[in-house]
Coordinates of N, CA and C in Angstrom, one line a residue:
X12 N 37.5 19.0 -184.2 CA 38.5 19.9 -184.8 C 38.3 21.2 -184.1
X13 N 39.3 21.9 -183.6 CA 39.3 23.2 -183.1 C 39.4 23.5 -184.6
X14 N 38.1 25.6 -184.3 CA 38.7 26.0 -185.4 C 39.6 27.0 -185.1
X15 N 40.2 27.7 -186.3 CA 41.1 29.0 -185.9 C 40.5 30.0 -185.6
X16 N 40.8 30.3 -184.4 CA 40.0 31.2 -183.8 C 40.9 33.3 -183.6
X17 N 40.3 34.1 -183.6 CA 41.1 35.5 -183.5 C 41.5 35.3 -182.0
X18 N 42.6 35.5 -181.6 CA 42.6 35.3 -179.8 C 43.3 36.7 -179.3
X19 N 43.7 37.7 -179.8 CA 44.2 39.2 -179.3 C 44.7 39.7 -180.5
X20 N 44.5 41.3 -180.3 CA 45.3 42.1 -180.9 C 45.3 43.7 -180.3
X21 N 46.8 44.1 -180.4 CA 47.3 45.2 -180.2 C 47.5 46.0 -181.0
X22 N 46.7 47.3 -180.9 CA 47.1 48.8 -181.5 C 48.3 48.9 -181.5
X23 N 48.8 49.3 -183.0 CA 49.8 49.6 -183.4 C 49.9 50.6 -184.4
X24 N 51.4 51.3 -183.8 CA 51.6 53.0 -184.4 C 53.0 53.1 -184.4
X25 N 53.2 53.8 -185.4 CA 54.3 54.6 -185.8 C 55.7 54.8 -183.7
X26 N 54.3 54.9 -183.2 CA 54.7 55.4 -182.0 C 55.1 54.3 -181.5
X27 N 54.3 53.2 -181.9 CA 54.3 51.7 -180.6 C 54.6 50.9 -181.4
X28 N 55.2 51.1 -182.7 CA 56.0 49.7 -183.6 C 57.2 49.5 -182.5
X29 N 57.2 49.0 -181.9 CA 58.4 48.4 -181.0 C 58.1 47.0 -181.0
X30 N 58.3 45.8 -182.0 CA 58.6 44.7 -182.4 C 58.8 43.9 -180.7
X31 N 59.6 43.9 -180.2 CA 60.2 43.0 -179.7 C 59.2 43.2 -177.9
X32 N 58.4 44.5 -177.8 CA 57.4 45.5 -176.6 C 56.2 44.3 -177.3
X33 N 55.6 44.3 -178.8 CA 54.4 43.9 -179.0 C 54.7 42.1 -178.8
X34 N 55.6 41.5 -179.0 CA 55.6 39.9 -178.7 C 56.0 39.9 -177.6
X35 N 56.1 40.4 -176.7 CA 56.5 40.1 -175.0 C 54.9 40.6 -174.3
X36 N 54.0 41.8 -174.9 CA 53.0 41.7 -174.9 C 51.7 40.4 -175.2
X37 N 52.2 40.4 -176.2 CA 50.9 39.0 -177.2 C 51.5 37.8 -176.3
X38 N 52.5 37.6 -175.9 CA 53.2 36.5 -175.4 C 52.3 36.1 -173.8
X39 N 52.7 37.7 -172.7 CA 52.2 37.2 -171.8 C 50.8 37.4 -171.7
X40 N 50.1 38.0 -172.8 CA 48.5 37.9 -172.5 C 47.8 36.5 -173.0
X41 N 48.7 36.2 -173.8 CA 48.6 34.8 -174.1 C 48.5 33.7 -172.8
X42 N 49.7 33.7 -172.3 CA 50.0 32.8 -171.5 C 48.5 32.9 -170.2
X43 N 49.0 34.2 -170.0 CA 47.7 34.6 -168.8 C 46.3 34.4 -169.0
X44 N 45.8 34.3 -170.6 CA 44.5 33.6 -170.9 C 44.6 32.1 -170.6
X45 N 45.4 31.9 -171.3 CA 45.5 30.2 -171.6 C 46.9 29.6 -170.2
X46 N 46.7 29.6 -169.3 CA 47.7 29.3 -168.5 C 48.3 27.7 -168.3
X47 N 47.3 26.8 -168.7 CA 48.1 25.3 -169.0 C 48.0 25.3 -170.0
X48 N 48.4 26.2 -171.5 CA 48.3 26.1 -172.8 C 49.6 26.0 -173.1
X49 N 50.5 25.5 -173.7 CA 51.6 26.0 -174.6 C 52.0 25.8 -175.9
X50 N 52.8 26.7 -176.2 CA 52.5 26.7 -178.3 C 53.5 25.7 -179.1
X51 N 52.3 25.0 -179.3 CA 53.1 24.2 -180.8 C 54.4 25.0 -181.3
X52 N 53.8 25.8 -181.9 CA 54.7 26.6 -183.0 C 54.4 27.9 -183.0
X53 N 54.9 28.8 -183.1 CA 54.5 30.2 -183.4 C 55.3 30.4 -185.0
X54 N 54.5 31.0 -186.3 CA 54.7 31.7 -187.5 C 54.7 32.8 -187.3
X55 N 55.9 33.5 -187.7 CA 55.5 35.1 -187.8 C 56.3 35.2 -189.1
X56 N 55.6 36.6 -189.7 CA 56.4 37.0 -191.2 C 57.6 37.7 -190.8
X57 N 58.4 38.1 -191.7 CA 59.8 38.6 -190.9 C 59.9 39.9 -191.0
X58 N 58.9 40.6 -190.6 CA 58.7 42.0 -190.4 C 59.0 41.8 -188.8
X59 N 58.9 40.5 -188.2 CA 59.6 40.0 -187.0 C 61.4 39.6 -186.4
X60 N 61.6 39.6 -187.6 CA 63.2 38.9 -187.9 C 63.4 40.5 -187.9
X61 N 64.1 40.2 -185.9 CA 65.1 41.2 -185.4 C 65.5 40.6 -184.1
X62 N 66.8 40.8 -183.9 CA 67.5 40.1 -183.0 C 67.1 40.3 -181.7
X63 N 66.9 41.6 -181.0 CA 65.3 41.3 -180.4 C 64.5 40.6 -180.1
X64 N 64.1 40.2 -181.5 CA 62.4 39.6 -181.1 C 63.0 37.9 -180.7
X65 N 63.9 37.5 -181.9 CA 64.4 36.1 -181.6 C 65.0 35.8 -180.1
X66 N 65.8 36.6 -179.3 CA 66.0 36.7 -178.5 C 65.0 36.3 -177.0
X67 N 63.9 37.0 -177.3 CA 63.1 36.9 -176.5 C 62.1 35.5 -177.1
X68 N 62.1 35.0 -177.9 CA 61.4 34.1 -178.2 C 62.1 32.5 -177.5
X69 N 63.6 32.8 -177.8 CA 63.9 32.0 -177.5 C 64.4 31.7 -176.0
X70 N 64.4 32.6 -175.3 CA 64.8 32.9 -173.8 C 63.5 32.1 -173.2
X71 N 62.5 32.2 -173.9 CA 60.6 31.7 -173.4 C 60.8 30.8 -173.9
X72 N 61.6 29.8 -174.7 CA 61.3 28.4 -175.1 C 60.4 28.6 -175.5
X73 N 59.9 29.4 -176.9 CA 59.0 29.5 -177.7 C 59.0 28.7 -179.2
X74 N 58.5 28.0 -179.4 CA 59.0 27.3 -180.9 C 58.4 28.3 -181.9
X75 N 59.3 28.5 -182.7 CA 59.1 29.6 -184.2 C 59.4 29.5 -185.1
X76 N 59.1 29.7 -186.5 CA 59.4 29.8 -187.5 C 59.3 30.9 -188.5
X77 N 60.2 31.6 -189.1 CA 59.7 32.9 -189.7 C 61.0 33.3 -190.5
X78 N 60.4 33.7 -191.8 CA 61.1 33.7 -193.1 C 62.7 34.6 -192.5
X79 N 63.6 34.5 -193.3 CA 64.9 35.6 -192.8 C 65.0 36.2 -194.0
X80 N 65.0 37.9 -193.2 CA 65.6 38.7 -194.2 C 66.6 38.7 -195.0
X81 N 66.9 38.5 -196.3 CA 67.9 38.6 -197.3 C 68.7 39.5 -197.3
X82 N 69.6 40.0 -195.7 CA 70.4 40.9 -195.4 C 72.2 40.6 -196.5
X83 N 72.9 41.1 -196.7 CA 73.9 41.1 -197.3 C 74.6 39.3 -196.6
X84 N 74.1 39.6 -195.2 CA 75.3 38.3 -194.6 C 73.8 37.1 -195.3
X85 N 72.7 36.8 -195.2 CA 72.0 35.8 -195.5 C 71.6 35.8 -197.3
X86 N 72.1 36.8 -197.8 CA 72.4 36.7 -199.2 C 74.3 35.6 -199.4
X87 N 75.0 36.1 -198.5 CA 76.2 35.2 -198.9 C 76.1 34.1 -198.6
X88 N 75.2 33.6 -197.5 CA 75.4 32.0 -196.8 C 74.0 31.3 -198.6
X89 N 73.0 32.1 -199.1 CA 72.0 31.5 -199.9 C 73.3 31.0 -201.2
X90 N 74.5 31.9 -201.2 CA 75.7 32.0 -202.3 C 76.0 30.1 -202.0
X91 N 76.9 30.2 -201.3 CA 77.7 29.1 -200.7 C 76.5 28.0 -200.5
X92 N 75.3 27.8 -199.9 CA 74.2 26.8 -200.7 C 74.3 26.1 -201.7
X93 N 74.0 27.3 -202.7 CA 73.8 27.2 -204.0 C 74.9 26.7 -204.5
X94 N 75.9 27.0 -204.1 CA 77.3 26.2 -205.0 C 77.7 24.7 -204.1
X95 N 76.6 24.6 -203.0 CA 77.1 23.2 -202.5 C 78.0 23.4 -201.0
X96 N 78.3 24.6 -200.9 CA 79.6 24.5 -200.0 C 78.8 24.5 -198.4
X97 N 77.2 24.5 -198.3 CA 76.4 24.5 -197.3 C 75.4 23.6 -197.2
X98 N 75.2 22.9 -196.2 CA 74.1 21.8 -195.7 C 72.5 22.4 -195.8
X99 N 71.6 22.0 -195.7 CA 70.3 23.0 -196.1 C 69.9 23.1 -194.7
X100 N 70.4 23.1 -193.8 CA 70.3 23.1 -192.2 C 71.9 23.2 -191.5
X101 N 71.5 25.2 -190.8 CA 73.0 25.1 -190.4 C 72.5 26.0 -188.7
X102 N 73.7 25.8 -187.9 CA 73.5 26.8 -186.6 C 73.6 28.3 -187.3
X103 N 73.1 29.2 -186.6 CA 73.2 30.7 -186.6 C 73.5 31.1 -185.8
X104 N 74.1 32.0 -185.2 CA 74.4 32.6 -184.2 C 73.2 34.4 -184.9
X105 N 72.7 34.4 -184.0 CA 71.8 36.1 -183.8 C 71.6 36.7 -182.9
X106 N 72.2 37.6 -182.9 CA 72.2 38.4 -181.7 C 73.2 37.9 -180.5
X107 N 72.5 37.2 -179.1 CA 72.7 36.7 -178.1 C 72.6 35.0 -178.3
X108 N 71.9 34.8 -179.3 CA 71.5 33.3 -179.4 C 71.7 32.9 -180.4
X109 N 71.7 31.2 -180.2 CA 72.1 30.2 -181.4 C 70.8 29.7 -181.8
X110 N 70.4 29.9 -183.3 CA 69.2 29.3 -183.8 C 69.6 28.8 -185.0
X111 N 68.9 27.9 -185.7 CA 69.0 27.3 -187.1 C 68.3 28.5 -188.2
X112 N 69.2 28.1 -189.5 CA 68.6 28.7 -190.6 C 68.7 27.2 -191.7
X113 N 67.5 27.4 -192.2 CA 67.0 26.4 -193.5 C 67.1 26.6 -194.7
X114 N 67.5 26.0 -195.3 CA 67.4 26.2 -196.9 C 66.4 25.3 -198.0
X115 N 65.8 25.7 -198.8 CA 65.0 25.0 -199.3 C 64.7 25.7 -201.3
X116 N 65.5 24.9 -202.2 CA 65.7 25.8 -203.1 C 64.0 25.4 -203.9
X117 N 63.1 25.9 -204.7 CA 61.6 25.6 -205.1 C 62.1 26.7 -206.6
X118 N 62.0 25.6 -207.6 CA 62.7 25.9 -208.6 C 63.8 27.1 -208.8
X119 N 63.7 28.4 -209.1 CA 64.8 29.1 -209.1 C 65.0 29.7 -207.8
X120 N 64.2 29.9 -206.9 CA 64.4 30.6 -205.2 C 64.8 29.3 -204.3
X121 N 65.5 30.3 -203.7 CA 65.7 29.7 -202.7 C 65.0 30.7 -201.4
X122 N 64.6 29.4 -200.6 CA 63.4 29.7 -199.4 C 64.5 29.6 -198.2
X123 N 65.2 30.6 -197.6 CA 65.4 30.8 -195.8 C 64.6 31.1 -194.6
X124 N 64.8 30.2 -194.2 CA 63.6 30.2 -192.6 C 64.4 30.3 -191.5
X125 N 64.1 30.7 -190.4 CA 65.0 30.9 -188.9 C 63.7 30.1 -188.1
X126 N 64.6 29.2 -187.2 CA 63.8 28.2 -186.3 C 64.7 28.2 -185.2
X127 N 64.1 28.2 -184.1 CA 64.7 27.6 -183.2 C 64.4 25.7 -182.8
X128 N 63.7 25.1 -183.5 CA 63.2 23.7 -183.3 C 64.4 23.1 -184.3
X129 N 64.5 21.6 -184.1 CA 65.3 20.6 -184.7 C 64.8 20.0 -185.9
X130 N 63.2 20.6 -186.5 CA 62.6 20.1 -187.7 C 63.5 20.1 -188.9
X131 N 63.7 19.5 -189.7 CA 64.0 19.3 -191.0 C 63.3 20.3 -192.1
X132 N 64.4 21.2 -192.6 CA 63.7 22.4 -194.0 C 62.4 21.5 -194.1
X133 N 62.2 20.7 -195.2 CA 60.8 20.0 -195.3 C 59.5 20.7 -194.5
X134 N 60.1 20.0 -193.2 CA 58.8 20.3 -192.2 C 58.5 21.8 -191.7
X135 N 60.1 22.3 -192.4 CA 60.0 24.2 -191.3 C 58.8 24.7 -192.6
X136 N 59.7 24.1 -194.0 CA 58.6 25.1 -195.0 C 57.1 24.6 -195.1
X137 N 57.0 22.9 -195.0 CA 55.5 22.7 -195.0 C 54.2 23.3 -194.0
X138 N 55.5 24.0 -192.6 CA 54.4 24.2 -191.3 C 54.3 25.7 -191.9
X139 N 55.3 26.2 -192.6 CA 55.0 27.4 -192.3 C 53.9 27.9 -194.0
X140 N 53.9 26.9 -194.1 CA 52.9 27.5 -195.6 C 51.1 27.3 -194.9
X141 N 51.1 27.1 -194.1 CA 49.9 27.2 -192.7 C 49.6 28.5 -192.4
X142 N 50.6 29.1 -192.5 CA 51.2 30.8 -192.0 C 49.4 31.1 -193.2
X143 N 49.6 30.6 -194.4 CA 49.1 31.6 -195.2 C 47.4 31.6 -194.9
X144 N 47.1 30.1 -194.1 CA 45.8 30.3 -193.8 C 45.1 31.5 -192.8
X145 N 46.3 31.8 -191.7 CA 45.9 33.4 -191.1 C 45.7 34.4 -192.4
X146 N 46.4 34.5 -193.7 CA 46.0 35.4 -194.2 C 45.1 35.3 -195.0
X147 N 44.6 34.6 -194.8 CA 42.9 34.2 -195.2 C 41.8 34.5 -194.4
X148 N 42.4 33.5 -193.4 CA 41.3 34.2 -192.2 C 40.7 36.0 -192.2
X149 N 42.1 36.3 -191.9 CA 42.0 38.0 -191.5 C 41.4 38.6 -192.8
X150 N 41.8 37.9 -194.1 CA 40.6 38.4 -195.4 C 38.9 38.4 -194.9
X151 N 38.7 37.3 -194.2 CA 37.5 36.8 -193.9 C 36.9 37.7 -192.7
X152 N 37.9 37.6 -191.8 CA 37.6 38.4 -190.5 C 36.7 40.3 -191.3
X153 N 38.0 40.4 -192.0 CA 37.6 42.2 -192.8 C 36.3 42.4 -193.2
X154 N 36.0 40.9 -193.6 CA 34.9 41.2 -194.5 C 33.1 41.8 -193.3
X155 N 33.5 41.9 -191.5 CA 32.5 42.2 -190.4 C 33.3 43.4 -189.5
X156 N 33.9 43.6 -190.5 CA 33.9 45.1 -189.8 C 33.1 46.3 -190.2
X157 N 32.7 47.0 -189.8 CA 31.7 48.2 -189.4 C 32.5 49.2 -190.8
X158 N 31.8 49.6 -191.6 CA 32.4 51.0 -192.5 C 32.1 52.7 -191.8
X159 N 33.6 53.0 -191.3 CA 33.8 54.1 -190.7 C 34.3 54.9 -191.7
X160 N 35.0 56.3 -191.9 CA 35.5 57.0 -192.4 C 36.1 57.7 -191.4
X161 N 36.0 57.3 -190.2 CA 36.7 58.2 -188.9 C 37.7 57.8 -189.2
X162 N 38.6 58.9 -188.7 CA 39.9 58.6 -188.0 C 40.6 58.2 -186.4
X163 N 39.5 58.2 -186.3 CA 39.7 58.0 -184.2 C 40.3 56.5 -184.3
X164 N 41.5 56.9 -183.4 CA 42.2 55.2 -183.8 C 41.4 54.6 -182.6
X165 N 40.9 55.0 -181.5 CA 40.4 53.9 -180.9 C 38.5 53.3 -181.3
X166 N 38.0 54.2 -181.9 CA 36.9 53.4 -182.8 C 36.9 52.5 -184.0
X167 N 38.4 53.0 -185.1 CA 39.1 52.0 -185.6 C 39.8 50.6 -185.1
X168 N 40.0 50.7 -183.8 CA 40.7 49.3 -183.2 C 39.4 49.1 -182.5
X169 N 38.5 49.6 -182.5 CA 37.4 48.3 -181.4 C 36.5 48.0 -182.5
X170 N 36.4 48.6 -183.9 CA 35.7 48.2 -185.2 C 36.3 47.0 -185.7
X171 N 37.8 46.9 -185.4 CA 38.4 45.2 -185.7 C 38.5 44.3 -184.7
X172 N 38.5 44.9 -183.3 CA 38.2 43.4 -182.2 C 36.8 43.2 -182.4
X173 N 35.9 43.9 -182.4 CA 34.9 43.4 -183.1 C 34.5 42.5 -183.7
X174 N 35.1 43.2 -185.4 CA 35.0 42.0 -186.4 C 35.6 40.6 -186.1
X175 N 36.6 40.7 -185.3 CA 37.6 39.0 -184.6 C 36.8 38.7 -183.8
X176 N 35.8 39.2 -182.7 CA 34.7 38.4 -182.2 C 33.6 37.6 -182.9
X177 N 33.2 38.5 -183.7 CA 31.9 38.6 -184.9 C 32.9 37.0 -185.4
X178 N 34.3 36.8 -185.7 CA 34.6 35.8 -186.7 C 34.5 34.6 -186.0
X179 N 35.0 34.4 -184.6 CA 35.0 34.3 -183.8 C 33.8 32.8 -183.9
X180 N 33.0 34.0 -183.7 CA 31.3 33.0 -183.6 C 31.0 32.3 -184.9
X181 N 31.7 33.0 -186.0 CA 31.1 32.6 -187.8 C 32.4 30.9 -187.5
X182 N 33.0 30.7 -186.8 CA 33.7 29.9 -187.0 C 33.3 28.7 -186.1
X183 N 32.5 29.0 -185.0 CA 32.5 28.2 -184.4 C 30.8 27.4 -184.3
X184 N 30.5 28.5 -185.4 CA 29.2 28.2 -185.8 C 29.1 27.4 -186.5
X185 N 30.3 27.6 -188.0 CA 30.3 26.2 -188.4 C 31.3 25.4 -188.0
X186 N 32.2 25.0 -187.2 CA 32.4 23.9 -186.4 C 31.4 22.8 -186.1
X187 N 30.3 23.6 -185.7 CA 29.2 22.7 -185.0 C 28.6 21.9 -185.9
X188 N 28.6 22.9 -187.4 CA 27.4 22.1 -188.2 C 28.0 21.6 -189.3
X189 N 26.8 20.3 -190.0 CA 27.4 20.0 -191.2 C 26.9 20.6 -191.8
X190 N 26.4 21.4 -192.4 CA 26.5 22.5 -193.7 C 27.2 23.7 -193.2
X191 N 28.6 23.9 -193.5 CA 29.0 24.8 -193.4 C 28.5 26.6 -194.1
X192 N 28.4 27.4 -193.3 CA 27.8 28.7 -194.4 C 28.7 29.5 -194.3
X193 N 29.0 30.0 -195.5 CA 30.0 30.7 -195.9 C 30.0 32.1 -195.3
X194 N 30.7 33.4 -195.0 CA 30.8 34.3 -193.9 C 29.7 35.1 -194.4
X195 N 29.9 35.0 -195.9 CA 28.4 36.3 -196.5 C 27.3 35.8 -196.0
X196 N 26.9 34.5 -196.2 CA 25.4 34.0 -195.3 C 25.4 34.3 -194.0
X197 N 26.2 34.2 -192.9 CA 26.8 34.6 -192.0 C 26.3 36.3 -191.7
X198 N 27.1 36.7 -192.3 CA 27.0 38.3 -192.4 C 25.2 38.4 -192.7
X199 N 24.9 38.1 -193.5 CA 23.3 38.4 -193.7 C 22.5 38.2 -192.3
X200 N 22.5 36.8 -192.1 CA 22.0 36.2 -190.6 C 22.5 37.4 -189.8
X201 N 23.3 37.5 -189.6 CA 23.6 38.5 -188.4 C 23.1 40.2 -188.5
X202 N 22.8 40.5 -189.8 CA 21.7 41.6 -190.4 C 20.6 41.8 -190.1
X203 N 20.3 40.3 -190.1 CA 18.7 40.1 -189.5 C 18.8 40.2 -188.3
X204 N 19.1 39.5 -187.6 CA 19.0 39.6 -186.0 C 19.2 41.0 -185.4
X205 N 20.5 41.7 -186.2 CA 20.4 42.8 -185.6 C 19.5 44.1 -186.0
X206 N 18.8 43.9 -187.0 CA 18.2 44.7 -187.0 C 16.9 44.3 -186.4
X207 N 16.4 43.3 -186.1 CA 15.1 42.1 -185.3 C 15.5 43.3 -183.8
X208 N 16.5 43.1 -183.3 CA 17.2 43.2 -181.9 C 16.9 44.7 -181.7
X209 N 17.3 45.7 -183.0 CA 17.5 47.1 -182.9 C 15.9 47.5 -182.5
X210 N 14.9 46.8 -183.2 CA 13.5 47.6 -182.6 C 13.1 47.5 -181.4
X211 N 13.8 46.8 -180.5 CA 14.0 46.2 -179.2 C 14.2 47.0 -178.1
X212 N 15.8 47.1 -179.1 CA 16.6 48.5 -177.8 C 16.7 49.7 -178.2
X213 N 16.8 50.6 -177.2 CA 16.3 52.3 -177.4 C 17.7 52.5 -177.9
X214 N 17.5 53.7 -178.6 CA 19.1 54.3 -179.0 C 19.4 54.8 -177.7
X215 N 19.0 55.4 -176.5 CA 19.5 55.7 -175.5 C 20.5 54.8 -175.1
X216 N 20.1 53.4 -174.7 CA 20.7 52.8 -174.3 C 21.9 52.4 -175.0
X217 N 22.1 52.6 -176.5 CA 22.9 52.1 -177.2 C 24.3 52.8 -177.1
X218 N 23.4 54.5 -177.1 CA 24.7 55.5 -177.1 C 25.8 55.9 -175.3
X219 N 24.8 55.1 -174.3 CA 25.2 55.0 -173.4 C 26.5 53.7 -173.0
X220 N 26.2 52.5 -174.2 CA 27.0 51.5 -173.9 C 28.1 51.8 -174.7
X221 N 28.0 52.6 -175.9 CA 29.3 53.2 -176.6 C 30.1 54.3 -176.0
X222 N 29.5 55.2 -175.0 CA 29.9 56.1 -174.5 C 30.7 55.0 -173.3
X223 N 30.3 54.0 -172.4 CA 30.9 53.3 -171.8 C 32.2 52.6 -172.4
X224 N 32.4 52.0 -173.4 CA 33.3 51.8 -174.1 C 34.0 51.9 -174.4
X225 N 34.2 53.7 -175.1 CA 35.1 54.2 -175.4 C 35.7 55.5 -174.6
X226 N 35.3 55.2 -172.8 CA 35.8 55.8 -171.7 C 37.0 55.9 -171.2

């Protein structure tokens, strides 16, 4: 069993929320790591759902799935649903491109998804409730990050590739074994070592490989 593993992330700002700049990024550093790799599926929350981003997802023959904003036009099509006058799988036209939207009503809501795959609502909502294990993960990942009070955003972003390395290893550590250990035992283990390791190395050298780092 592969486990889930952290594989990139991009600083992001007020300045560099440009949505549709950060998945043409993550997309081709992706590809460029993994070069005979290609994606099952890609989830994203619909802080992604912009004609933009679908656009370019689908121009890459990227398979996706990600909730749709309840804009006035996908509040009227959830209307006509609900009274029957709509199939729970219809084309969309967005933007430049034709994608499917899903319907899936779970007692009083009704659940809309944007895909560009041929799966059945069923399968869009069952793949995408997977989504919520990344937000688990990244609960887990938080819990190996460094406590700063700085504001230096680039000691803040290498305090969380970090911790995605650090998870990294907690994941693949238990991959290997059958007693799985939970990240707090994890975290402790890794307390010891590093402070075993710290009487080892000189602070010179430490402040030299951070001063390298953040060059």
């Amino acid at each position: 069993v592969i486990p889930a593993l952290f594989i990139n992330a991009l600083p992001v700002s007020q300045l560099t929320n440009d949505k549709k700049m950060l998945i043409t990024e993550l997309l081709d550093a992706f590809y460029e790591r993994f070069e005979k790799t290609t994606i099952d599926m890609l989830l994203l929350d619909r802080g992604f759902f912009t004609k933009e981003v679908v656009e370019v997802l689908v121009k890459r023959k990227v398979p996706f799935i990600m909730p749709a904003v309840k804009n006035n036009r996908i509040k009227q099509l959830v209307k006509q649903y609900e009274k029957g006058e709509l199939p729970d799988k219809i084309k969309f036209r967005f933007g430049n491109v034709n994608v499917y939207l899903t319907f899936m009503k779970i007692e009083d809501e009704v659940f809309v998804f944007m895909t560009n795959t041929r799966k059945s609502p069923m399968n869009v909502h069952l793949l995408y409730k997977k989504r919520w294990q990344i937000e688990t993960n990244f609960r887990e990942q938080n819990k190996y990050i460094f406590k700063t009070k700085t504001k230096n955003f680039t000691i803040r972003y290498l305090a969380f590739v970090l911790a995605g390395l650090i998870f990294n290893l907690w994941q693949m550590t238990r991959n290997k074994l059958v007693y799985k250990p939970e990240s707090y035992l994890f975290k402790q283990f890794l307390k010891q070592e590093l402070l075993c390791s710290w009487q080892t190395i000189s602070k010179r050298s430490v402040i030299k490989s951070v001063d390298y780092l953040l060059a």
